[in-house]
Amino acid sequence: MIGLGLMSGSRPAVNFAENGFSVIGVNRTQSKVDLINAGGCYLSDLNLDERVKRLLNVANSRPPPTPWKHRKSDVIIITVQRPFTSDKRPDLSFVTFAGRAIAHGLGRRKLVVLESTVYPGVVDEELKPILESRG
């Protein structure tokens, strides 16, 4: 099973679902989840609306009611934005929030992929310690 962390409706989620994987989409913003459940996609520049509508007809591709369903996933892909702080430094709060959310259900033999533009060292220095904090 593939679980998509925090950016349901992303291109990887759609691609995996179209290729027969069970996809779990999770997002912190209920309005975005509602839009996807209605067959839309808030990432308008990716033109995914029609593909999302087709996938919603498949029971396994519907986003879950709770973000903790990723515990059943073998692969978790984090696709979050990485804005800048007011003093133009990278803001990693979305990455660390996602890491803390996933760490609750993370177990051995799971693959976590960070698909966000970050500077070198973020995975080892910021994300990995959060994910490993639960053992």
Tab-separated table of C-alpha atoms in Angstrom, residues 10 13 27 47 53 57 85 92 98 101 110 125-127:
chain	number	residue	atom	x	y	z
A	10	SER	CA	-0.251	15.409	-5.842
A	13	ALA	CA	-0.396	10.114	-5.622
A	27	ASN	CA	-3.771	16.960	4.111
A	47	ASN	CA	-4.218	19.727	-14.490
A	53	LYS	CA	-12.327	12.292	-10.802
A	57	ASN	CA	-14.593	5.852	-8.713
A	85	THR	CA	10.691	33.024	6.781
A	92	LEU	CA	11.137	23.811	7.430
A	98	ALA	CA	4.880	16.053	8.415
A	101	ALA	CA	2.704	13.311	12.063
A	110	LYS	CA	8.855	1.449	5.760
A	125	GLU	CA	19.727	16.685	10.162
A	126	GLU	CA	16.024	17.504	10.531
A	127	LEU	CA	13.696	14.764	9.269
